[in-house]
XYZ file of C-alpha atoms in Angstrom:
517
model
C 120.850 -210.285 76.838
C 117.507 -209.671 75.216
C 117.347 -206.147 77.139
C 121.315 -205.452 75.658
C 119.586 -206.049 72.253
C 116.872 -203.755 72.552
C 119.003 -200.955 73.598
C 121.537 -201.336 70.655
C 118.197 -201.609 68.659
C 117.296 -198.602 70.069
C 120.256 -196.768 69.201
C 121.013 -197.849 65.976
C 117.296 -196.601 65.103
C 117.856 -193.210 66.596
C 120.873 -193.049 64.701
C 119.493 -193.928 61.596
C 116.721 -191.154 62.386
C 119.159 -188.290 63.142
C 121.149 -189.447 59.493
C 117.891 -188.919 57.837
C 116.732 -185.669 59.517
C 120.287 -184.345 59.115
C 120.574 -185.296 55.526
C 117.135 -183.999 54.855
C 118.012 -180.745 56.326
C 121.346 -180.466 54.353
C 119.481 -181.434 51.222
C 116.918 -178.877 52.285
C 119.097 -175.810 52.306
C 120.762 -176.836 49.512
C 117.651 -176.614 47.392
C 116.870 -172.924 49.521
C 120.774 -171.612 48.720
C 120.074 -172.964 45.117
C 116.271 -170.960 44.570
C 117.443 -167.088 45.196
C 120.288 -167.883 42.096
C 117.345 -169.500 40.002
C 115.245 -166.775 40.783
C 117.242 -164.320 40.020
C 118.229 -166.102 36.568
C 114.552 -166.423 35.804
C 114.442 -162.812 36.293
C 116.968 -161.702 34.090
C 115.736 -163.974 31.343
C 112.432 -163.892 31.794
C 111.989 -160.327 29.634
C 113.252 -162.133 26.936
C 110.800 -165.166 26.948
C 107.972 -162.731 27.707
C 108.378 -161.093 24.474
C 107.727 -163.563 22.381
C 111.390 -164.478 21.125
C 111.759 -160.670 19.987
C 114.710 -160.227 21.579
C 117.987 -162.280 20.292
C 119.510 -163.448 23.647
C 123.234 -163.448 22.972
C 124.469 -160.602 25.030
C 126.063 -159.999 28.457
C 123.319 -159.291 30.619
C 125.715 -156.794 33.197
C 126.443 -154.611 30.496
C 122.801 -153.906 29.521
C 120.570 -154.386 32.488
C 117.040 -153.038 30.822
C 117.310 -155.710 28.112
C 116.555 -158.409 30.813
C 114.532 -156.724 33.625
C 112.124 -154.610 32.090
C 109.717 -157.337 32.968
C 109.905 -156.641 36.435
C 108.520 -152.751 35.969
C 106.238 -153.638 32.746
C 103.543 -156.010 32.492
C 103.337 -158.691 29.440
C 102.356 -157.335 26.363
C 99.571 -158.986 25.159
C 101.148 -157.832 21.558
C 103.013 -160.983 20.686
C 105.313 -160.751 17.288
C 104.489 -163.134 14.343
C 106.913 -166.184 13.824
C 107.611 -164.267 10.636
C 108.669 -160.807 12.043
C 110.845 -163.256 14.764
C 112.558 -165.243 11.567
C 113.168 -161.384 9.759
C 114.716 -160.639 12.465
C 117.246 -162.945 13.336
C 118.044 -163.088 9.232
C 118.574 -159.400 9.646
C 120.765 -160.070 12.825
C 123.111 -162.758 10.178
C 122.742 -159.897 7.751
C 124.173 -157.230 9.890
C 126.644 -159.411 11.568
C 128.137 -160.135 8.096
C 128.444 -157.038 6.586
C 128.530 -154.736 10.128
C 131.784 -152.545 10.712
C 135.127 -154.069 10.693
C 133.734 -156.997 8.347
C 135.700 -157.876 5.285
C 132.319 -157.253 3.369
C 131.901 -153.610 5.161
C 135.428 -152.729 4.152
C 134.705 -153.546 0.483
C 132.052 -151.265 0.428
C 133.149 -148.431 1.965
C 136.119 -148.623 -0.933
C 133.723 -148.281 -3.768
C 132.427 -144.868 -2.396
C 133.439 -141.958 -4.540
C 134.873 -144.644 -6.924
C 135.185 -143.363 -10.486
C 134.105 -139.828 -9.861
C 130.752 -141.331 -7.997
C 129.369 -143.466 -10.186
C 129.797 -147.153 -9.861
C 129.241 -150.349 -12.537
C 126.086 -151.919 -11.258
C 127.468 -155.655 -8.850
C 125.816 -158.807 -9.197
C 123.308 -157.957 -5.982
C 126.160 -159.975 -3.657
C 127.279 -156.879 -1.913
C 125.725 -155.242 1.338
C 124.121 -152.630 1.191
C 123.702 -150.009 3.537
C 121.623 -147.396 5.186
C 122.822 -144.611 7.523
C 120.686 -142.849 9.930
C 121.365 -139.087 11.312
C 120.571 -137.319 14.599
C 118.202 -134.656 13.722
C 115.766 -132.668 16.531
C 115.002 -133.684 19.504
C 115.285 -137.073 21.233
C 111.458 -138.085 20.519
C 111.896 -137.206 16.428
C 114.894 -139.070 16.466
C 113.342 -142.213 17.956
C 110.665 -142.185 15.500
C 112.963 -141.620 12.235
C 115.473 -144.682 13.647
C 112.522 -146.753 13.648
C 111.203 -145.905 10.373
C 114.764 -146.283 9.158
C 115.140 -149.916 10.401
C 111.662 -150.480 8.646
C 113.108 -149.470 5.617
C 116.342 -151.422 6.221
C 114.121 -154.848 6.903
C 112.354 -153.991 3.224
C 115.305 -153.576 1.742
C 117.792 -156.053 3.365
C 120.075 -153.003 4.421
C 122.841 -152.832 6.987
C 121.290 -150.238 9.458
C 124.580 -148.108 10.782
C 123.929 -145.234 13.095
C 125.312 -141.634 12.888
C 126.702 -141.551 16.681
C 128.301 -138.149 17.139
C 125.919 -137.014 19.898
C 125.215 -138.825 22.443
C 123.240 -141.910 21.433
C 125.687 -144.658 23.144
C 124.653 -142.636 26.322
C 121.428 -143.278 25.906
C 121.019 -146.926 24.245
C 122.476 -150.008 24.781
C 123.903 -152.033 20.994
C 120.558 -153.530 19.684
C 122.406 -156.429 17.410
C 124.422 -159.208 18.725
C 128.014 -160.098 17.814
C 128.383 -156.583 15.725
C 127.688 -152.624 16.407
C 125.470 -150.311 14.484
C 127.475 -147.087 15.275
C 129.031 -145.522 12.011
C 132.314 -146.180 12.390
C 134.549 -142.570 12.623
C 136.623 -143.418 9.738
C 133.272 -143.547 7.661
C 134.323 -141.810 3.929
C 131.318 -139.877 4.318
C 131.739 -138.576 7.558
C 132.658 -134.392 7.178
C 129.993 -134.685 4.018
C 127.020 -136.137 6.225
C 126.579 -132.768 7.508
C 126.320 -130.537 4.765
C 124.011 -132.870 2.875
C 120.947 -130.712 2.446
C 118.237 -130.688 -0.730
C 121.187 -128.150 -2.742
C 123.630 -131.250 -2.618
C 124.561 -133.157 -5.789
C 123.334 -136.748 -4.527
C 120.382 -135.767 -2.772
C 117.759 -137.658 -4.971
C 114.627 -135.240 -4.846
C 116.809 -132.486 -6.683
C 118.485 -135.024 -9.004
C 114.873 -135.870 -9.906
C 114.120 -132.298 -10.567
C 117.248 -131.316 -12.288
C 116.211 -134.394 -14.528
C 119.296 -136.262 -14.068
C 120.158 -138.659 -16.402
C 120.861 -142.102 -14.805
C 121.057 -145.078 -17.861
C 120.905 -148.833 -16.523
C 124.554 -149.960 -16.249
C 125.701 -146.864 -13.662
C 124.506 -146.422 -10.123
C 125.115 -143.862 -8.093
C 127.773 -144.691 -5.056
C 125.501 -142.975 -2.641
C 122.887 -140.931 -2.714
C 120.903 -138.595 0.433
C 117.557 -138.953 1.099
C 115.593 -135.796 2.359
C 112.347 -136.675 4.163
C 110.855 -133.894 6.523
C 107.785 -132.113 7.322
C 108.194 -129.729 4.581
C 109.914 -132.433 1.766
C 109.349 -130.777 -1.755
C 107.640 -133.196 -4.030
C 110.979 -134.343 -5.909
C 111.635 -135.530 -2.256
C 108.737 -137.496 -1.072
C 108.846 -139.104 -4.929
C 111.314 -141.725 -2.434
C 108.319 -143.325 -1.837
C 106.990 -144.298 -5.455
C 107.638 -148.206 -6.516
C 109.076 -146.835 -9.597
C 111.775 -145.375 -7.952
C 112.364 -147.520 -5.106
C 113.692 -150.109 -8.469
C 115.952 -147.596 -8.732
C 117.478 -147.048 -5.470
C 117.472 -150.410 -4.018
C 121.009 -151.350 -6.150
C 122.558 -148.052 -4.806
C 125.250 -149.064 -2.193
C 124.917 -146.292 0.540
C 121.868 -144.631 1.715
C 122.308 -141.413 3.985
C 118.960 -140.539 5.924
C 118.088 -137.216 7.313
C 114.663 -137.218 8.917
C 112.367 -135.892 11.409
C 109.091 -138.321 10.908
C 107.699 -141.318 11.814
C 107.157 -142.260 8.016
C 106.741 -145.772 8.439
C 103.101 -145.388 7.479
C 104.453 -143.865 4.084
C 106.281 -147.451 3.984
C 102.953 -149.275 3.628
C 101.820 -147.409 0.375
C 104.556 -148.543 -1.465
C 102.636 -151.895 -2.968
C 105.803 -154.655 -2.792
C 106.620 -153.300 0.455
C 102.954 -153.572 1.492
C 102.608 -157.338 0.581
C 105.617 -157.521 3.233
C 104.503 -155.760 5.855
C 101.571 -156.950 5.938
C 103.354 -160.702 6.952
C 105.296 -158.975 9.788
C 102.830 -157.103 10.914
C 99.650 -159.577 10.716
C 98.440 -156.574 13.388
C 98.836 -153.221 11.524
C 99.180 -151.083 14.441
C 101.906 -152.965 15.969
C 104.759 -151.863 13.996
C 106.298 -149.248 16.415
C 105.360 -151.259 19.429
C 107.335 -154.534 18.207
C 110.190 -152.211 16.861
C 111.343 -149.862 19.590
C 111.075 -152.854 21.966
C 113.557 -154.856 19.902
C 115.574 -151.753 19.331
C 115.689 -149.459 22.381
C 117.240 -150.686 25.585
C 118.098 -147.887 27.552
C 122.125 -147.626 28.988
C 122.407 -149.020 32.566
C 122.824 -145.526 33.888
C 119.666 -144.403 32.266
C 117.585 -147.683 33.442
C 118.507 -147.366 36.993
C 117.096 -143.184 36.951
C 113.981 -145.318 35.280
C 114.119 -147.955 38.091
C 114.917 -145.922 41.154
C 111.943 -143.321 40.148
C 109.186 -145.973 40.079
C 110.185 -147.933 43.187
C 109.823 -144.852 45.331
C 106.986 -143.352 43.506
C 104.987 -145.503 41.484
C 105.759 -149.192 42.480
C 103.311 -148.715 45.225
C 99.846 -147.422 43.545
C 97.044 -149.345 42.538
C 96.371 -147.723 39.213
C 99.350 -145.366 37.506
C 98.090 -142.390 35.009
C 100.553 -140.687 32.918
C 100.477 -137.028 32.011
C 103.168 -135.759 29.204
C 102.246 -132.098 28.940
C 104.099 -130.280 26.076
C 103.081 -126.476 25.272
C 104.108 -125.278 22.071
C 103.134 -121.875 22.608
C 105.360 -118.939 22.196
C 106.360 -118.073 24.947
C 105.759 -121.368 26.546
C 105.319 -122.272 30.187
C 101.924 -122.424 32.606
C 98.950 -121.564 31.488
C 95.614 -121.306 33.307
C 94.035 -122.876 29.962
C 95.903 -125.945 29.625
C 95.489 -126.690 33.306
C 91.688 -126.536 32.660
C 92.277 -128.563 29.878
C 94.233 -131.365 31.591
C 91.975 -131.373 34.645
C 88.581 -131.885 32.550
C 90.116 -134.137 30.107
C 91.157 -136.116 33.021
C 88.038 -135.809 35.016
C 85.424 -136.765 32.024
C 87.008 -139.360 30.641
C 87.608 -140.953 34.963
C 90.712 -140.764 34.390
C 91.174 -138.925 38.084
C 88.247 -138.381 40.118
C 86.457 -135.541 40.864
C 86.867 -133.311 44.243
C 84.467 -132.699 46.939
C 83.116 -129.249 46.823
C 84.130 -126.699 49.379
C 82.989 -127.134 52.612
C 81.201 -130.306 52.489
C 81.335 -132.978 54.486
C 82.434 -136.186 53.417
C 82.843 -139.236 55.621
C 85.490 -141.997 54.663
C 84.978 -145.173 55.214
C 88.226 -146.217 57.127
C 87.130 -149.672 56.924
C 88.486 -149.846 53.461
C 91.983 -149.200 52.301
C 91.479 -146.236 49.919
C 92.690 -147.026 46.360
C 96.420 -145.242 45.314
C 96.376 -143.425 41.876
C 99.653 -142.193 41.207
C 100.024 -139.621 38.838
C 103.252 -139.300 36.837
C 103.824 -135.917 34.912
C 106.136 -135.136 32.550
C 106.653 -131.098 31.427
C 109.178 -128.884 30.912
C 107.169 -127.180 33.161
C 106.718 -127.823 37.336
C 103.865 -124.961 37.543
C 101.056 -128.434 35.959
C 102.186 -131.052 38.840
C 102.197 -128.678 41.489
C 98.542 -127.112 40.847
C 97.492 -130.888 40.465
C 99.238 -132.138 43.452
C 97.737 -129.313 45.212
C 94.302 -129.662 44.379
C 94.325 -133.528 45.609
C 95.874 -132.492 49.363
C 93.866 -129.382 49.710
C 90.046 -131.742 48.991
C 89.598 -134.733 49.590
C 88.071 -136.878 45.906
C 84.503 -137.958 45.483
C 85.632 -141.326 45.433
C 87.612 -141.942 48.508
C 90.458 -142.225 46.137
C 94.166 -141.146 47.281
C 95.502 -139.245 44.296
C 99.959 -138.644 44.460
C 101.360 -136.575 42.178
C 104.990 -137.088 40.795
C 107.061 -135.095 38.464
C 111.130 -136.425 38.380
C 112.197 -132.981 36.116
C 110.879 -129.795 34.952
C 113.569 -128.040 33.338
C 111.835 -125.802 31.811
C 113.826 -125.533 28.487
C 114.720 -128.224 25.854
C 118.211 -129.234 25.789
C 118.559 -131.781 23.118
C 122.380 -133.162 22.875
C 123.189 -132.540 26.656
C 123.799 -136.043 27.724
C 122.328 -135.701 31.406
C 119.220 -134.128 30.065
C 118.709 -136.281 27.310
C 119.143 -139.483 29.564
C 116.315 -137.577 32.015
C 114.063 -137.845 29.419
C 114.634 -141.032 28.076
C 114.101 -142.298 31.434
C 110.813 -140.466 31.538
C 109.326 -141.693 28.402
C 110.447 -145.327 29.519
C 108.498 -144.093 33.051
C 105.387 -143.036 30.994
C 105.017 -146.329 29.042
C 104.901 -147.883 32.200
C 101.548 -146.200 33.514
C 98.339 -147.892 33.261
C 96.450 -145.345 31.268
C 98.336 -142.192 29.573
C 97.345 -138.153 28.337
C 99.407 -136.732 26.196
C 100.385 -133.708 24.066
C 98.535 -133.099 20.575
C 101.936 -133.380 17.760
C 103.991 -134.155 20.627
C 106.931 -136.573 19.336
C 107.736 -137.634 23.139
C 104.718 -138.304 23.925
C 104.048 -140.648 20.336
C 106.976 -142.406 21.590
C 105.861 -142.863 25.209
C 102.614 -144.406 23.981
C 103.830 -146.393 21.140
C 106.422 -148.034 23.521
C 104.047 -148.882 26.101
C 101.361 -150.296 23.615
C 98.764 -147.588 24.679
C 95.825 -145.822 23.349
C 96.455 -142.518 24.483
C 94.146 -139.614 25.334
C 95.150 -136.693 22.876
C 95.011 -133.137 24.594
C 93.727 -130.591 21.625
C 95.446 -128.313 20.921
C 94.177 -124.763 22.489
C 93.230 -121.899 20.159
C 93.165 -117.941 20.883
C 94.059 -119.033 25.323
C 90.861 -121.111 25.727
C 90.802 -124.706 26.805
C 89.279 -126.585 23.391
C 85.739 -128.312 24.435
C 85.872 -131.640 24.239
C 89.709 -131.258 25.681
C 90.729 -134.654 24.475
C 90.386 -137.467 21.416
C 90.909 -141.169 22.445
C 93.661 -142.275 20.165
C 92.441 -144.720 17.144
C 95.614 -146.631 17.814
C 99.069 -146.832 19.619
C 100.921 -146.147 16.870
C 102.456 -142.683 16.610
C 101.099 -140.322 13.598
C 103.250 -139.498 10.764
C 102.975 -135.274 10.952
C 103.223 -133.841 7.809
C 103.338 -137.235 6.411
C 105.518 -137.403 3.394
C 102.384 -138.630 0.380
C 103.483 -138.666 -2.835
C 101.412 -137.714 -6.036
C 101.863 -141.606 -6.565
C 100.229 -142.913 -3.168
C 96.887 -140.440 -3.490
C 95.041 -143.556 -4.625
C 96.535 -146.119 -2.885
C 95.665 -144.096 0.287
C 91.958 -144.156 -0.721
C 92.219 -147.681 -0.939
C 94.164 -149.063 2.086
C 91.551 -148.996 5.536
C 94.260 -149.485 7.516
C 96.504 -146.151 7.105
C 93.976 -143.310 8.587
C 94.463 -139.773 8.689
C 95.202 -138.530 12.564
C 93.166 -138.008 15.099
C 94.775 -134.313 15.623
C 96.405 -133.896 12.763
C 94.504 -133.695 9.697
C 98.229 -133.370 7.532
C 99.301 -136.710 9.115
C 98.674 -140.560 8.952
C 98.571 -143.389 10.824
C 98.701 -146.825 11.027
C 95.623 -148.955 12.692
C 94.144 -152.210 12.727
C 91.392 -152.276 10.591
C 90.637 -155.846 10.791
């Protein structure tokens, strides 16, 4: 009997052992089936923790991939956005969903355009206001006036609306949740946006030189601002306090630029006082900006995505090249290549070469480092002579140097959606590197930089075919100069006084921001 007991006891304890290494197995793979789904969610939400609440989260991550795994290409930026800029932000995001397209408010306001014969009563300040942005040059110019645009809007507490006749919903996914920033078609203004031009009736620079007379009780319905490299001084007035009083109760504001003239922003004092809250670090204003606005289409992130897994994922250090010659005609030149290479070479960016004929023995003991080398031209000729040099001799340091280029099309062809999306992908791909060289005035290349929160190496630019000695300036900061920077007669002091809007490295006709303190 005792035996018949010790054998059920037996059993009943192996049974109880098999129930708890079977249920600790099922609970086991439950966890494993449950981690690759957490994972993944972590992924697609962890570019919007990493920047620092930037980034509303309300949108459907399949439609716009880049806005939740750019954190797997880009490391953290160690630029974090002030609690203020976070809380202007999300105001602006209530803001634009209340008065966006298709809103009861939006609808009201596009009525009192061109009501009684363009002048309107001045409104008790309850209305939304608006400003309109416009497609003009290439895709780099166009980056940098959007930006400068939205900086204006977040002064102002304007409605941003984009101009989106070309091909900017090819390019960029919608920045604001709930609501769209494209113009809508049925805009009033829409067959007038184009012929605005400094001859035009509202444009504000010639109404201030005609001396036209505006008394307090009428406002203007709309009125075109000019600001480009070559503004008249009626134009860049825009920028006075005096006149900003003016402008801000004007309903509609239609914007045609080619600058970067946020910098101008900061001479304005109220706007100043402002900025200076949002932007505790001056030179951050681009940086913080373009990341909340820009989030490339899903068909141009995965030309960004498939490029650096095959050809960048893999290196130890990545330098970017953006080459841009603005000679006429342009293409290679023996001069720039010298430039590039002792640029590159003094400041260690790439290593030297071994001289010809000398021996040099590797130590195959010790994986060689990977620098990869992305280059972006319009021209193949500059990756091809550098990709060259590195398999033809071997680097002083050991180093294994690859060389990748993903276009050279050797003309610009702004407003042709595939090329446009090619280089959108290859700015995104050069604020990815480690350490980037680019072009001297070179709008791409301010964006590049700017985006990646980089101090760039500026290339000179050549004079009379000779490579300029020393070839390259170490940008002050990452934000992107202002060329031809619109200064009023009004801001000539208050440039003097404020230490942290400098005049450009390369540019002695443009300004930038930097962080003085």
């Amino acid at each position: 009997m005792k035996k018949l007991e010790d054998k059920i006891s037996f059993k009943i304890s192996g049974m109880m052992k098999l129930t708890i290494i079977f249920a600790t197995c099922l609970v086991l793979s439950m966890v494993l089936l449950l981690l690759p789904s957490y994972n993944i969610f972590n992924s697609q939400k962890s570019h919007l923790t990493t920047t620092g609440g930037l980034l509303a989260t309300d949108f459907d991550e399949e439609s716009c991939m880049s806005r939740y795994h750019q954190s797997s290409l880009r490391k953290p930026s160690p630029y974090k956005p002030s609690t203020t800029l976070v809380s202007k932000l999300r105001s602006y995001e209530m803001l634009h969903k209340r008065c966006g397209p298709n809103t009861d408010a939006y609808k009201r306001a596009t009525k009192r355009l061109g009501y009684n014969n363009d002048v309107i009563t001045n409104s008790n300040g309850d209305e939304c206001r608006y400003v309109v942005w416009t497609p003009m040059f290439g895709l780099g110019n166009r980056i940098l006036s959007m930006v400068s645009v939205f900086t204006y809007a977040l002064m102002t507490d304007r409605v941003m609306l984009v101009d989106h006749r070309n091909d900017i919903t090819d390019l960029f996914c919608e920045p604001f949740p709930g609501t769209s920033w494209l113009l809508p078609s049925d805009f009033p203004l829409t067959d007038q946006i184009d012929s605005f031009n400094r001859t035009h009736s509202h444009c504000y620079g010639t109404m201030l030189k005609n001396h036209h007379a505006v008394n307090s009780t009428t406002t203007p319905s709309h009125l075109y601002i000019d600001i480009f490299h070559d503004s008249r001084d009626h134009d860049k007035m825009f920028f006075c306090e005096e006149n900003q009083a003016f402008i801000k109760n004007v309903p509609w504001l239609v914007v045609k630029s080619n600058l970067y003239y946020a910098p101008s922003l900061w001479l304005i004092p109220s706007f100043q006082t402002k900025l200076i809250n949002l932007f505790p670090q001056r030179d951050t204003v681009f940086h913080h900006l373009s990341h909340y606005l820009f989030h490339p289409t899903n068909q141009v992130w995965g030309m960004v995505t498939r490029s650096y897994n095959a050809y960048l994922s893999r290196a130890d250090e990545v330098i970017g090249l953006q080459i841009r010659v603005f000679s006429t005609p342009s293409g290679y030149f023996q001069h720039v290549m010298d430039q590039i290479v002792s640029c590159t070479q003094r400041e260690k960016l790439l290593p030297e070469l071994a001289t010809t004929g000398s021996s040099q023995v590797m130590n195959i003991t010790k994986t060689p480092k990977l620098k990869a080398v992305l280059v972006t031209s319009l021209h193949p000729e500059y990756s091809d002579e550098l990709r060259n040099m590195f398999l033809e001799r071997p680097s002083l340091t050991g180093e294994i140097v690859e060389v990748y280029q993903p276009s050279g099309e050797r003309i610009q062809q702004t407003d042709k959606k595939v090329h446009d999306q090619k280089a959108l992908a290859e700015i995104y791909l050069l604020s990815l590197t480690d350490k980037l060289v680019t072009s001297t005035r070179s709008t791409f290349g301010y964006v590049a930089h700017g985006l990646g929160g980089l101090k760039p190496w500026i290339l000179y630019e050549p004079r009379h075919q000779k490579a300029p000695d020393p070839p390259c300036v170490r940008a002050m900061s990452m934000e992107p100069c202002s060329l031809k920077a619109p200064i009023s007669v009004c801001q000539a002091e208050t440039i003097k006084t404020t230490p942290f809007v400098k005049y450009c490295e390369d540019r002695i006709t443009g300004i930038k921001l930097v962080d003085d303190f």
